[in-house]
Short mmCIF file of C-alpha atoms in Angstrom, two decimals:
data_model
loop_
_atom_site.label_atom_id
_atom_site.label_comp_id
_atom_site.label_asym_id
_atom_site.label_seq_id
_atom_site.Cartn_x
_atom_site.Cartn_y
_atom_site.Cartn_z
CA ALA A 1 108.98 -10.65 166.46
CA GLY A 2 105.43 -9.39 166.25
CA LEU A 3 102.91 -9.30 169.01
CA VAL A 4 100.78 -12.43 169.27
CA GLU A 5 97.14 -11.82 170.11
CA GLN A 6 94.90 -14.44 171.65
CA VAL A 7 91.86 -14.58 173.90
CA VAL A 8 92.08 -16.29 177.28
CA LYS A 9 90.05 -16.68 180.44
CA LEU A 10 91.44 -14.82 183.45
CA PRO A 11 90.02 -16.33 186.66
CA ALA A 12 90.78 -13.18 188.65
CA VAL A 13 88.80 -11.12 186.18
CA GLY A 14 85.86 -13.37 185.42
CA HIS A 15 85.57 -12.06 181.85
CA VAL A 16 87.03 -12.93 178.50
CA ALA A 17 90.00 -10.63 178.07
CA LEU A 18 93.07 -9.94 176.00
CA ARG A 19 96.45 -11.49 176.52
CA LEU A 20 99.42 -10.03 174.67
CA VAL A 21 102.31 -12.46 174.45
CA GLY A 22 105.85 -11.23 173.84
CA PRO A 23 108.60 -12.93 171.81
CA VAL A 24 109.71 -16.32 173.16
CA GLU A 25 113.35 -15.28 173.29
CA LEU A 26 112.72 -12.75 176.06
CA GLY A 27 114.46 -13.32 179.39
CA PHE A 28 112.55 -14.21 182.55
CA ALA A 29 112.46 -10.66 183.90
CA GLN A 30 111.19 -9.28 180.59
CA LYS A 31 108.57 -12.02 180.34
CA LYS A 32 107.37 -11.26 183.86
CA GLU A 33 107.13 -7.57 183.03
CA LEU A 34 105.13 -8.34 179.89
CA GLU A 35 102.83 -10.67 181.80
CA GLU A 36 102.13 -7.97 184.38
CA ARG A 37 101.39 -5.49 181.59
CA ASP A 38 99.11 -8.01 179.88
CA ILE A 39 97.12 -8.61 183.05
CA ARG A 40 96.71 -4.87 183.66
CA ILE A 41 95.41 -4.32 180.13
CA ALA A 42 93.20 -7.41 180.29
CA ARG A 43 91.66 -6.44 183.60
CA LEU A 44 91.08 -2.91 182.42
CA ILE A 45 89.34 -4.11 179.25
CA ALA A 46 87.29 -6.68 181.13
CA SER A 47 86.21 -4.13 183.71
CA GLN A 48 84.82 -1.91 180.96
CA SER A 49 82.85 -4.49 178.99
CA SER A 50 81.63 -8.09 179.04
CA ASP A 51 80.84 -7.97 175.33
CA THR A 52 83.29 -10.29 173.55
CA THR A 53 82.94 -8.33 170.29
CA ASP A 54 83.95 -5.10 172.04
CA ILE A 55 86.89 -6.79 173.72
CA LEU A 56 88.18 -8.32 170.50
CA GLY A 57 87.79 -5.01 168.67
CA LEU A 58 89.75 -3.18 171.33
CA ALA A 59 92.38 -5.93 171.38
CA THR A 60 92.85 -5.60 167.64
CA ARG A 61 93.27 -1.83 167.89
CA ILE A 62 95.84 -2.12 170.68
CA SER A 63 97.78 -4.68 168.66
CA LYS A 64 97.86 -2.40 165.60
CA ILE A 65 99.03 0.54 167.68
CA LEU A 66 101.87 -1.49 169.18
CA ASP A 67 102.83 -2.81 165.75
CA SER A 68 103.37 0.80 164.62
CA ALA A 69 106.47 1.03 166.82
CA ASN A 70 109.46 -0.99 167.91
CA GLY A 71 112.19 -0.93 170.52
CA ARG A 72 111.95 1.80 173.13
CA GLN A 73 108.99 3.45 171.42
CA ARG A 74 107.00 0.21 171.54
CA ARG A 75 107.87 -0.40 175.19
CA PHE A 76 106.67 3.09 176.05
CA LEU A 77 103.37 2.51 174.25
CA GLU A 78 102.93 -0.78 176.11
CA ASN A 79 103.20 1.08 179.41
CA ALA A 80 101.26 4.19 178.40
CA ILE A 81 98.22 2.57 176.77
CA PRO A 82 96.69 1.09 179.96
CA GLU A 83 97.08 4.41 181.80
CA ALA A 84 95.56 6.40 178.94
CA MET A 85 92.68 3.92 178.66
CA LEU A 86 91.95 4.33 182.35
CA ILE A 87 92.00 8.12 182.05
CA GLN A 88 89.60 8.15 179.08
CA THR A 89 87.11 5.75 180.63
CA SER A 90 87.14 7.50 184.02
CA SER A 91 87.66 11.16 183.03
CA GLN A 92 86.63 11.44 179.34
CA ILE A 93 90.00 12.84 178.31
CA PRO A 94 90.81 11.19 174.94
CA ALA A 95 93.42 8.45 175.28
CA SER A 96 95.07 9.52 172.01
CA ALA A 97 95.68 13.01 173.38
CA VAL A 98 97.17 11.67 176.61
CA ILE A 99 99.54 9.28 174.84
CA ALA A 100 100.56 11.73 172.12
CA MET A 101 101.29 14.52 174.60
CA ALA A 102 103.33 12.16 176.79
CA ILE A 103 105.32 11.06 173.73
CA PHE A 104 105.96 14.61 172.59
CA GLU A 105 106.82 16.01 176.03
CA SER A 106 109.02 13.11 177.16
CA GLY A 107 110.45 11.71 173.92
CA TYR A 108 108.80 8.32 174.48
CA GLY A 109 109.73 8.40 178.15
CA ASN A 110 113.38 9.18 177.47
CA SER A 111 113.59 12.64 179.06
CA LEU A 112 115.31 13.08 182.42
CA LEU A 113 112.02 14.22 183.95
CA ALA A 114 110.32 11.03 182.77
CA LYS A 115 113.11 8.59 183.64
CA GLU A 116 113.95 9.98 187.07
CA TYR A 117 110.73 11.64 188.20
CA ASN A 118 107.89 9.98 186.22
CA ASN A 119 106.81 13.38 184.89
CA TYR A 120 105.87 12.61 181.29
CA PHE A 121 104.05 15.86 180.56
CA GLY A 122 106.52 18.56 181.56
CA MET A 123 104.33 19.77 184.44
CA LYS A 124 106.03 22.49 186.46
CA ALA A 125 105.76 22.65 190.25
CA PHE A 126 104.42 26.09 191.05
CA ASP A 127 103.90 27.46 194.56
CA SER A 128 100.53 25.72 194.86
CA TRP A 129 102.10 22.27 194.29
CA THR A 130 102.56 20.44 197.61
CA GLY A 131 103.93 17.17 196.27
CA ALA A 132 107.49 16.02 195.53
CA ARG A 133 109.64 18.17 193.27
CA ALA A 134 112.43 17.84 190.76
CA LEU A 135 114.47 20.92 191.67
CA ASN A 136 116.26 23.36 189.35
CA MET A 137 115.76 21.36 186.17
CA PRO A 138 117.09 22.88 182.94
CA THR A 139 114.32 24.05 180.60
CA ARG A 140 113.44 26.72 178.06
CA ASP A 141 110.93 29.48 178.70
CA SER A 142 109.93 31.92 175.95
CA GLY A 143 112.95 30.79 173.94
CA GLU A 144 115.42 31.38 176.79
CA ASP A 145 117.44 28.74 178.67
CA THR A 146 116.54 28.70 182.36
CA THR A 147 115.81 26.35 185.27
CA ALA A 148 112.56 25.50 187.05
CA ASP A 149 111.05 23.08 189.53
CA PHE A 150 108.86 20.31 188.13
CA ARG A 151 106.40 17.90 189.65
CA ALA A 152 107.77 14.48 190.63
CA TYR A 153 105.82 11.23 190.93
CA PRO A 154 106.71 7.80 192.36
CA THR A 155 105.51 5.73 189.37
CA LEU A 156 104.48 6.02 185.74
CA ALA A 157 100.85 5.39 186.72
CA ALA A 158 100.98 8.19 189.31
CA GLY A 159 102.49 10.53 186.73
CA PHE A 160 99.68 9.87 184.25
CA GLN A 161 97.00 10.21 186.90
CA GLY A 162 98.66 13.42 188.10
CA TYR A 163 98.34 14.83 184.61
CA SER A 164 94.66 13.93 184.46
CA GLN A 165 94.07 15.57 187.84
CA PHE A 166 95.95 18.67 186.66
CA LEU A 167 93.61 19.08 183.69
CA LEU A 168 90.47 18.35 185.70
CA SER A 169 91.39 20.79 188.46
CA ASN A 170 91.90 23.70 186.07
CA ASP A 171 88.74 25.47 184.88
CA ARG A 172 90.40 26.53 181.62
CA TYR A 173 91.00 22.92 180.60
CA ARG A 174 88.21 21.04 182.38
CA LYS A 175 85.58 22.66 180.16
CA HIS A 176 87.03 20.77 177.19
CA VAL A 177 86.78 17.36 178.86
CA GLY A 178 84.33 15.18 176.94
CA GLU A 179 85.67 16.15 173.51
CA LYS A 180 85.90 12.84 171.64
CA SER A 181 88.69 13.77 169.23
CA GLY A 182 92.19 13.79 170.66
CA VAL A 183 93.39 16.38 168.16
CA LYS A 184 90.43 18.66 168.89
CA PHE A 185 90.93 18.26 172.63
CA VAL A 186 94.57 19.35 172.37
CA SER A 187 93.61 22.19 170.04
CA ASN A 188 91.05 23.39 172.58
CA ILE A 189 93.37 23.36 175.58
CA LEU A 190 96.07 25.10 173.54
CA ALA A 191 93.56 27.82 172.71
CA SER A 192 92.92 28.09 176.45
CA GLY A 193 96.57 28.86 177.13
CA TYR A 194 98.13 25.44 177.66
CA CYS A 195 101.30 26.07 175.67
CA PRO A 196 102.49 28.94 173.42
CA ASP A 197 104.43 26.67 171.01
CA PRO A 198 102.86 27.35 167.57
CA ASP A 199 103.94 23.90 166.32
CA TYR A 200 102.61 21.93 169.30
CA LEU A 201 99.37 20.81 167.65
CA THR A 202 101.18 19.75 164.48
CA HIS A 203 103.47 17.48 166.51
CA ILE A 204 100.50 15.96 168.36
CA ARG A 205 98.58 15.38 165.13
CA ASP A 206 101.59 13.69 163.53
CA ILE A 207 102.10 11.37 166.54
CA ILE A 208 98.42 10.37 166.63
CA GLN A 209 98.52 9.65 162.90
CA LYS A 210 101.82 7.73 163.09
CA HIS A 211 100.52 5.27 165.67
CA GLY A 212 96.82 5.33 164.79
CA LEU A 213 95.98 6.39 168.33
CA ASP A 214 92.53 7.64 167.36
CA ARG A 215 91.55 3.96 166.95
CA LEU A 216 91.79 3.65 170.72
CA ASP A 217 89.52 6.65 171.32
CA ALA A 218 86.82 5.23 169.06
CA ALA A 219 86.88 1.74 170.59
CA LEU A 220 86.74 3.01 174.16
CA GLU A 221 83.97 5.45 173.26
CA THR A 222 81.88 2.58 171.88
CA ILE A 223 82.29 0.61 175.10
CA VAL A 224 81.43 3.60 177.30
CA ASP A 225 78.38 4.45 175.15
CA LYS A 226 77.11 0.89 175.51
CA GLN A 227 77.65 1.00 179.26
CA GLU A 228 75.62 4.21 179.50
CA SER A 229 72.83 2.76 177.35
CA VAL A 230 72.60 -0.31 179.58
CA ALA A 231 72.63 1.85 182.72
CA ASN A 232 69.87 4.09 181.35
CA ALA A 233 67.75 1.11 180.31
CA THR A 234 68.17 -0.45 183.75
CA ALA A 235 67.15 2.82 185.42
CA VAL A 236 64.00 3.00 183.27
CA GLU A 237 63.08 -0.59 184.13
CA LYS A 238 63.41 0.17 187.85
CA THR A 239 61.20 3.28 187.64
CA PRO A 240 57.82 2.58 189.32
CA ALA A 241 54.82 2.53 186.98
CA SER A 242 52.56 5.60 187.06
CA ALA A 243 49.39 5.41 189.18
CA GLY A 244 47.12 5.11 186.16
CA ALA A 245 49.13 2.45 184.34
CA HIS A 246 47.82 -1.13 183.90
#
């Protein structure tokens, strides 16, 4: 069954927002989970814009992205999209890059690191890491089988935010924040030493293309640009007139 898209009024939000309704045959627990996801997405969209046209455009893009997958892959996208949207609007890291890298690194959330430790990006826990750890996890380094400690997080949301903080706290990667293209952003951080895998960018590009994730970048960028324009106009209006003005 496809995703049904409709616009509703959320009293807790106070804005027109998106509601994504799952198939009617879902059990109660699944319906509750979908409702919670819907509210998170709706509140996030409504917090970014009060323009109904923007909201509907973003809703349409989200629906198309979800329709590009099914089963486990679709469920992962449903959970990842709100987190990636939040990261792009707050940190200017393209949502498409965040989602595509999480998909590639975790196999749509199916890796042991993702399922047990909410680490969707394969982030290792070096000596400077003071948080929880997944100890002695099997991995490959320079083509050799080995073990390493990895970062562990309590929730999916914490894992995504942890990844954003990792990029922002590293000078090599932070300088690329603000790049509007997800593919270019990944290309830039790879050039700065993120990962030696020569095929990494090809995988990311293919995932972005498969799900049309760049649609999300463009829609969010439009909303943020409008917010900045309104803020700048408001600041100009509040500026006192010069002494000689009439």
